[in-house]
Coordinates of C-alpha atoms in Angstrom, one line a residue:
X14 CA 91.6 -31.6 314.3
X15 CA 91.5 -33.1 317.9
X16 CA 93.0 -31.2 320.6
X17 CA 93.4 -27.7 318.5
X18 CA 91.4 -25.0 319.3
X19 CA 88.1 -23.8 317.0
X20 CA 89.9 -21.2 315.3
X21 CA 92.6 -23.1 313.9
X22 CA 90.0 -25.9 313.2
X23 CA 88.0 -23.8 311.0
X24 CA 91.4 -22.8 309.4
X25 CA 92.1 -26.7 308.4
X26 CA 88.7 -27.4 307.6
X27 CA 88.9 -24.4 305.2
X28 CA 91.9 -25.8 303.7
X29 CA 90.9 -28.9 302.8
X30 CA 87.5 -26.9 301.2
X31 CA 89.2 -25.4 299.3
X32 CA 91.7 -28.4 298.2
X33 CA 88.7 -29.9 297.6
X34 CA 86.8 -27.3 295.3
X35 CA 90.0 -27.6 293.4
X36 CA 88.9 -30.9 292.5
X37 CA 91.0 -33.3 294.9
X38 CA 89.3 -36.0 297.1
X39 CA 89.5 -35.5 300.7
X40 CA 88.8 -37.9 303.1
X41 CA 88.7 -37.4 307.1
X42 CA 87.7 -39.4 310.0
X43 CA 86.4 -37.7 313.0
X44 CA 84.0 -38.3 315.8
X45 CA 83.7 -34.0 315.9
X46 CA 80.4 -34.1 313.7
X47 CA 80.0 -30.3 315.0
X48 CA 83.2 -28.9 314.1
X49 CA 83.0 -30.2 310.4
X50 CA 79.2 -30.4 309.5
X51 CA 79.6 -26.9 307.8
X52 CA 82.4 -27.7 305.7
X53 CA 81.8 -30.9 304.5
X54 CA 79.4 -31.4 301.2
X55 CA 78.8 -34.9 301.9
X56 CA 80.2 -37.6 304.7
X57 CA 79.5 -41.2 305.8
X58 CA 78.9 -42.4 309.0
X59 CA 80.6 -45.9 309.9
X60 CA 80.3 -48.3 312.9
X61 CA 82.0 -51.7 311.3
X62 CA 80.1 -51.0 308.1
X63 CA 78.6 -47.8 306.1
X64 CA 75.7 -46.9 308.4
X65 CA 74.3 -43.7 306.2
X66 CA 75.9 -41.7 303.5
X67 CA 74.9 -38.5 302.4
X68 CA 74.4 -34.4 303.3
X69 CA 75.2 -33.5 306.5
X70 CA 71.4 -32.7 307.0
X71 CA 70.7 -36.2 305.8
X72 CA 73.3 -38.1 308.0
X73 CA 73.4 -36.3 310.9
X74 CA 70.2 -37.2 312.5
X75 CA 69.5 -39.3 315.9
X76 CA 68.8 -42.5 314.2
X77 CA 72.0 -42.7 312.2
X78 CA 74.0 -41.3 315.1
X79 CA 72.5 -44.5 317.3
X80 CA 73.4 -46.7 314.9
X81 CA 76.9 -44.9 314.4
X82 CA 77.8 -44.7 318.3
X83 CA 75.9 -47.4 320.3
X84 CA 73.8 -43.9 322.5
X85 CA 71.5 -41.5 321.6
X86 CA 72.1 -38.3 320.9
X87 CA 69.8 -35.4 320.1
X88 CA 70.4 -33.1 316.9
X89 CA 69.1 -29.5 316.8
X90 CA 69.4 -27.0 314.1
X91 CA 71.4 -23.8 314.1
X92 CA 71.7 -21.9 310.5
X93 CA 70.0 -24.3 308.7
X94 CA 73.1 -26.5 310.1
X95 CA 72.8 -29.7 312.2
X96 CA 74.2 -29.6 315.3
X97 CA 74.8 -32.8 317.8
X98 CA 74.1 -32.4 321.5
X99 CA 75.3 -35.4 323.4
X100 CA 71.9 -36.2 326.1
X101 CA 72.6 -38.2 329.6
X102 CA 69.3 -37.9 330.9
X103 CA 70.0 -41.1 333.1
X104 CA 72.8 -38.8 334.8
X105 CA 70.1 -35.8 335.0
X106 CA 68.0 -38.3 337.0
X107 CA 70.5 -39.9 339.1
X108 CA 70.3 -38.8 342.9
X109 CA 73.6 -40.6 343.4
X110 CA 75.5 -38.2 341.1
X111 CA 77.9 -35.9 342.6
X112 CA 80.3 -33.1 341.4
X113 CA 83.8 -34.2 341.1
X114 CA 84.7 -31.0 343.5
X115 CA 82.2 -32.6 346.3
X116 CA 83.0 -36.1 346.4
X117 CA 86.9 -35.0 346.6
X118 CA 86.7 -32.6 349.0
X119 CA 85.7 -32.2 352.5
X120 CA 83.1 -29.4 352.8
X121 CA 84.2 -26.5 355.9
X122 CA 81.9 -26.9 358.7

């Protein structure tokens, strides 16, 4: 599902759903937890080796994802869903950081 837009995400996701409901296996690899947390009944999380495997509520928490990805992220809820926000607080904090726009561009006088 990379580079398509949400709409026809949700349309493939469906798909395979409902593939799946019909009794196939479906396997798919991603690093878009967001886009599939709601349409997958269980997933595993790899880095080298199975990190976690279970519910998306069970997998998808920070620990796992550290473990999965080498960072840490923070995951809210929304629906009863989790949902992954990637945190750069070192970038928050950094007085050195400067819009692409500004350090590219001369600013008018």
């Amino acid at each position: 599902t990379s580079g398509v837009d949400v709409r026809t995400r949700h349309d493939v996701m469906h798909l395979l759903h409902e593939l799946h409901h019909d009794g196939l296996a479906i396997v798919v690899t991603t690093h878009d937890l967001n886009g599939i947390a709601a349409h997958l009944p269980r997933l595993a999380c790899l880095n080298r080796e199975i990190i976690a495997t279970g519910t998306p509520q069970e997998v998808i928490v920070p620990e796992v994802l550290e473990r999965t990805y080498g960072a840490p992220l923070e995951v809210l809820s929304h629906g009863g869903m989790p949902v992954v926000v990637e945190h750069y607080p070192e970038a928050v904090e950094d007085s050195n950081v400067v819009p692409l726009w500004e350090e590219h561009h001369e600013h008018p006088a």
